[in-house]
PDB file of C-alpha atoms in Angstrom:
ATOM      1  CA  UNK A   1     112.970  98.184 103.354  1.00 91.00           C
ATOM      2  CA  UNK A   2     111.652  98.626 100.034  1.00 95.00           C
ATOM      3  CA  UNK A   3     113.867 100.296  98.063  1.00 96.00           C
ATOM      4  CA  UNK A   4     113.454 100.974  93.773  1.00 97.00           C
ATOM      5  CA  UNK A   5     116.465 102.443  92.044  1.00 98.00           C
ATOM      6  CA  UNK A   6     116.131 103.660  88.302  1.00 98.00           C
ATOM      7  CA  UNK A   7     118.558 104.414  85.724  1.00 98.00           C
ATOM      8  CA  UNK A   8     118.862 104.546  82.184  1.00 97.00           C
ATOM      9  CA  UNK A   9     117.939 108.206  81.574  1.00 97.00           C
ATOM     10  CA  UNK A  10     120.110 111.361  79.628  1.00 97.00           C
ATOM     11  CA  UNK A  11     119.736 113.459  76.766  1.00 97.00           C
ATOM     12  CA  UNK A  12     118.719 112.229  72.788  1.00 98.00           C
ATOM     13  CA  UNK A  13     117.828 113.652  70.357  1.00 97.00           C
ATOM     14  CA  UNK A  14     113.803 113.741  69.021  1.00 98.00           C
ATOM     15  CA  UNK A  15     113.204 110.321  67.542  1.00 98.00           C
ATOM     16  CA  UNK A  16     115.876 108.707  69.619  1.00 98.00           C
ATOM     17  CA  UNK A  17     115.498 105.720  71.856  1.00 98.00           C
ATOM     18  CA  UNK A  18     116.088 105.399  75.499  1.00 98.00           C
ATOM     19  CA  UNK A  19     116.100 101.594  77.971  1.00 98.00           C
ATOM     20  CA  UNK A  20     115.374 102.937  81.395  1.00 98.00           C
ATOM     21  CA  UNK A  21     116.050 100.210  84.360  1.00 98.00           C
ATOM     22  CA  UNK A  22     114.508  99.927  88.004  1.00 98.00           C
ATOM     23  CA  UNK A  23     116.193  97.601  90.148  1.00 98.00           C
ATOM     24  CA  UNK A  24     113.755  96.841  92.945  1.00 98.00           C
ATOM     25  CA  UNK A  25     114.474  95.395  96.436  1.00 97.00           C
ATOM     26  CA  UNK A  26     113.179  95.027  99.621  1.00 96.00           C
ATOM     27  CA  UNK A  27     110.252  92.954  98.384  1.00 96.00           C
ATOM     28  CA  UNK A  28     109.279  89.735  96.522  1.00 96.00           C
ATOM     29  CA  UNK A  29     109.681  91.177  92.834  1.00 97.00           C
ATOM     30  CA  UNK A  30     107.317  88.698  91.276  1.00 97.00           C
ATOM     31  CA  UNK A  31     104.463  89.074  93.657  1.00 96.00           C
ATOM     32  CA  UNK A  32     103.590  92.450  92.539  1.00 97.00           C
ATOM     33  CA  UNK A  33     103.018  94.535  89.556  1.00 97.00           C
ATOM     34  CA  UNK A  34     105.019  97.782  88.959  1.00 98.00           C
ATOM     35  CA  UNK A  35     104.311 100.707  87.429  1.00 98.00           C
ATOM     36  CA  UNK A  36     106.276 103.527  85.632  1.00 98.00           C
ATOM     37  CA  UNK A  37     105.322 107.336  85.717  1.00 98.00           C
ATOM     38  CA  UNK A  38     106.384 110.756  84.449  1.00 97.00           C
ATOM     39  CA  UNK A  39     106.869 113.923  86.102  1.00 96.00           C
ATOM     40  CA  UNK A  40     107.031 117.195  84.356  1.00 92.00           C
ATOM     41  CA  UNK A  41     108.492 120.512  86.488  1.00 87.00           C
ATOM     42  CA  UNK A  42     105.397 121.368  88.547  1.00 89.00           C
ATOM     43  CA  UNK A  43     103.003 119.067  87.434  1.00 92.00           C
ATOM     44  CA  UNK A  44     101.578 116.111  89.088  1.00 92.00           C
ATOM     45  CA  UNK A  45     103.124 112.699  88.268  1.00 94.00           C
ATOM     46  CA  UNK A  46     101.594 110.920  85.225  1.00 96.00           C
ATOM     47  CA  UNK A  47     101.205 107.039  84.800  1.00 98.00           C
ATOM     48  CA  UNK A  48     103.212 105.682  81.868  1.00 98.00           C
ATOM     49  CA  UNK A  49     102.812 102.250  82.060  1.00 98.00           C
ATOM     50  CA  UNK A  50     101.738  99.039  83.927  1.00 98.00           C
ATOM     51  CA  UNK A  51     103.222  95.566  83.821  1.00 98.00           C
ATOM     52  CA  UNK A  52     101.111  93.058  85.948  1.00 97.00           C
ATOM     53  CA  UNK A  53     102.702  89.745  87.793  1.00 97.00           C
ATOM     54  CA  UNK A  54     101.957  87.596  84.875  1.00 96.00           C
ATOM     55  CA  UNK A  55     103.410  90.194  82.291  1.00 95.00           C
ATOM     56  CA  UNK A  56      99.652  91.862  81.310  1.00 97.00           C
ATOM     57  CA  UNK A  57     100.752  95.411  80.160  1.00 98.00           C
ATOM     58  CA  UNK A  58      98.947  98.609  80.186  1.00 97.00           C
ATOM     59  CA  UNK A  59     100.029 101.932  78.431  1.00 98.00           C
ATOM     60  CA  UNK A  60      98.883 105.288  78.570  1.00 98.00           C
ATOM     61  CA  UNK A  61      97.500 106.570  75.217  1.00 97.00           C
ATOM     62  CA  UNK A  62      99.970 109.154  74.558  1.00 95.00           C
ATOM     63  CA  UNK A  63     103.141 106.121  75.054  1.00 97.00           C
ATOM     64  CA  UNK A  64     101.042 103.043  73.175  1.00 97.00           C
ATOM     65  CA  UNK A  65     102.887 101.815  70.580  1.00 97.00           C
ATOM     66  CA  UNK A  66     106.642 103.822  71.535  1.00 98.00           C
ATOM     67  CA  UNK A  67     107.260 102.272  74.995  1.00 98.00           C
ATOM     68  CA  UNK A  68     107.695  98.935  76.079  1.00 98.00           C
ATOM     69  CA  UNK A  69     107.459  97.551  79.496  1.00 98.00           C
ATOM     70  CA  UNK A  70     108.968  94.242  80.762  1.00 98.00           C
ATOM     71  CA  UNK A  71     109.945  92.424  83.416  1.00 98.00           C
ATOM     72  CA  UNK A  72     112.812  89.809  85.070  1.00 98.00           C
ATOM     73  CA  UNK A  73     111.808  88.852  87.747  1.00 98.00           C
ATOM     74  CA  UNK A  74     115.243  86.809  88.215  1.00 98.00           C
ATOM     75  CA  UNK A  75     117.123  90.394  88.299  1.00 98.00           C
ATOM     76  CA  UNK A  76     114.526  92.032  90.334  1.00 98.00           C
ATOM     77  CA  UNK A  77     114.286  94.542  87.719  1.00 98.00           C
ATOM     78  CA  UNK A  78     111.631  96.204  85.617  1.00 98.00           C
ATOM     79  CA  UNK A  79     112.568  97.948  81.888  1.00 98.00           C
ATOM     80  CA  UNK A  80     111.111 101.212  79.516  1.00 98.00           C
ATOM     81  CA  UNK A  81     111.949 100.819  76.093  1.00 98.00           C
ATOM     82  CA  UNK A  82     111.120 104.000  74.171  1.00 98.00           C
ATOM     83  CA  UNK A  83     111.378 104.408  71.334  1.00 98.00           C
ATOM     84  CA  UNK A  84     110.448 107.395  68.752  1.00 98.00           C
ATOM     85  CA  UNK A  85     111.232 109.917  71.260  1.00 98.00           C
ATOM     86  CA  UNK A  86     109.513 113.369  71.505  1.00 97.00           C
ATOM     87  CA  UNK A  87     110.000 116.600  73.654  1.00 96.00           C
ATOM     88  CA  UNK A  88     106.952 116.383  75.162  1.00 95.00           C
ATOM     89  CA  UNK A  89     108.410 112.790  76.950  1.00 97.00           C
ATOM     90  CA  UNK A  90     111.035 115.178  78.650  1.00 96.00           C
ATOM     91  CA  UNK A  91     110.598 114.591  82.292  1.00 97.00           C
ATOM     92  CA  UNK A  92     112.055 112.248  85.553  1.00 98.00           C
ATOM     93  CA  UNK A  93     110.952 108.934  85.159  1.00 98.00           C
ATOM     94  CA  UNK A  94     109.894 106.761  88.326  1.00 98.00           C
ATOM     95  CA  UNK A  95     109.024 103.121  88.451  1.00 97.00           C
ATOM     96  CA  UNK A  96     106.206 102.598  91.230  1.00 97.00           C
ATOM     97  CA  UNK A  97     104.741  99.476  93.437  1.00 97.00           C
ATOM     98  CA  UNK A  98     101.969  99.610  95.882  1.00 92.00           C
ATOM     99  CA  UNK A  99     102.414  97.802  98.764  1.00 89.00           C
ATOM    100  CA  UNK A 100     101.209  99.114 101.696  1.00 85.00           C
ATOM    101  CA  UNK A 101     101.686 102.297 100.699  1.00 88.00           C
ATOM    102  CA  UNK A 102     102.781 103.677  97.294  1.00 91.00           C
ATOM    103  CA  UNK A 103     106.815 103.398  96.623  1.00 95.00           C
ATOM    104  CA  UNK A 104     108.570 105.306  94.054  1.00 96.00           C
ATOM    105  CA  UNK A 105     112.127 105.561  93.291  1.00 96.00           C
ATOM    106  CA  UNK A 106     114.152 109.072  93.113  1.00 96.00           C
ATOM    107  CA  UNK A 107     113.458 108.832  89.696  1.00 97.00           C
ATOM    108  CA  UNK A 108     116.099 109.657  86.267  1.00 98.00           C
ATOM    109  CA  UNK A 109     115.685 112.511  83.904  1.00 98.00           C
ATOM    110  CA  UNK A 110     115.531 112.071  80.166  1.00 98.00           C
ATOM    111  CA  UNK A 111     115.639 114.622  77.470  1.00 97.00           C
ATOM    112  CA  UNK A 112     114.640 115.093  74.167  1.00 97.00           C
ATOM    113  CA  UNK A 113     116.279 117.767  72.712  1.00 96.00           C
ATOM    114  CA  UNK A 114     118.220 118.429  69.194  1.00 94.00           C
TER     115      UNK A 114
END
């Protein structure tokens, strides 16, 4: 079944960088774009960022410019670089595909904090 584990997440400080990881599997990795997306404490998830099959990217305007999504599709895994961290990026970070139905993994919490 498809399954999408992420990692990467923890506490740094405002201005910090973070790489988060989500290993997918389940699936054929290369057949199908994946997304990443934010959740704050009762709020609705938020898209982040898109990466298609043939590495087209798409960021929300708030991210453009700080995070950077990418792709091996020899590991099966899809990447978040972000950089210039704020507070307002706190939240639990889930990568995403749509298959037949949307899958998201449990997701991994970064902070920005001093």
């Amino acid at each position: 079944q498809v399954q999408l584990v992420e990692s990467g997440g923890g506490l740094v400080q405002p201005g910090g960088s973070l790489t988060l990881s989500c290993a997918a599997s389940g699936f054929i990795f290369s057949n199908y774009a994946m997304r990443w997306y934010r959740q704050y404490p009762g709020k609705e998830r938020e898209f982040v960022a898109y990466i298609g099959t043939t590495d087209s990217t798409y960021y929300a305007d708030d991210v453009k410019g700080r995070f950077t999504i990418s792709r091996d599709n020899a590991k099966n895994t899809v990447y978040l670089q972000m950089n210039s961290l704020k507070p307002d990026d706190t939240a639990v970070y889930q990568c995403n595909v749509p298959i037949t139905s949307d899958y998201y993994g449990q997701g991994t919490q970064v902070t920005v904090s001093s």
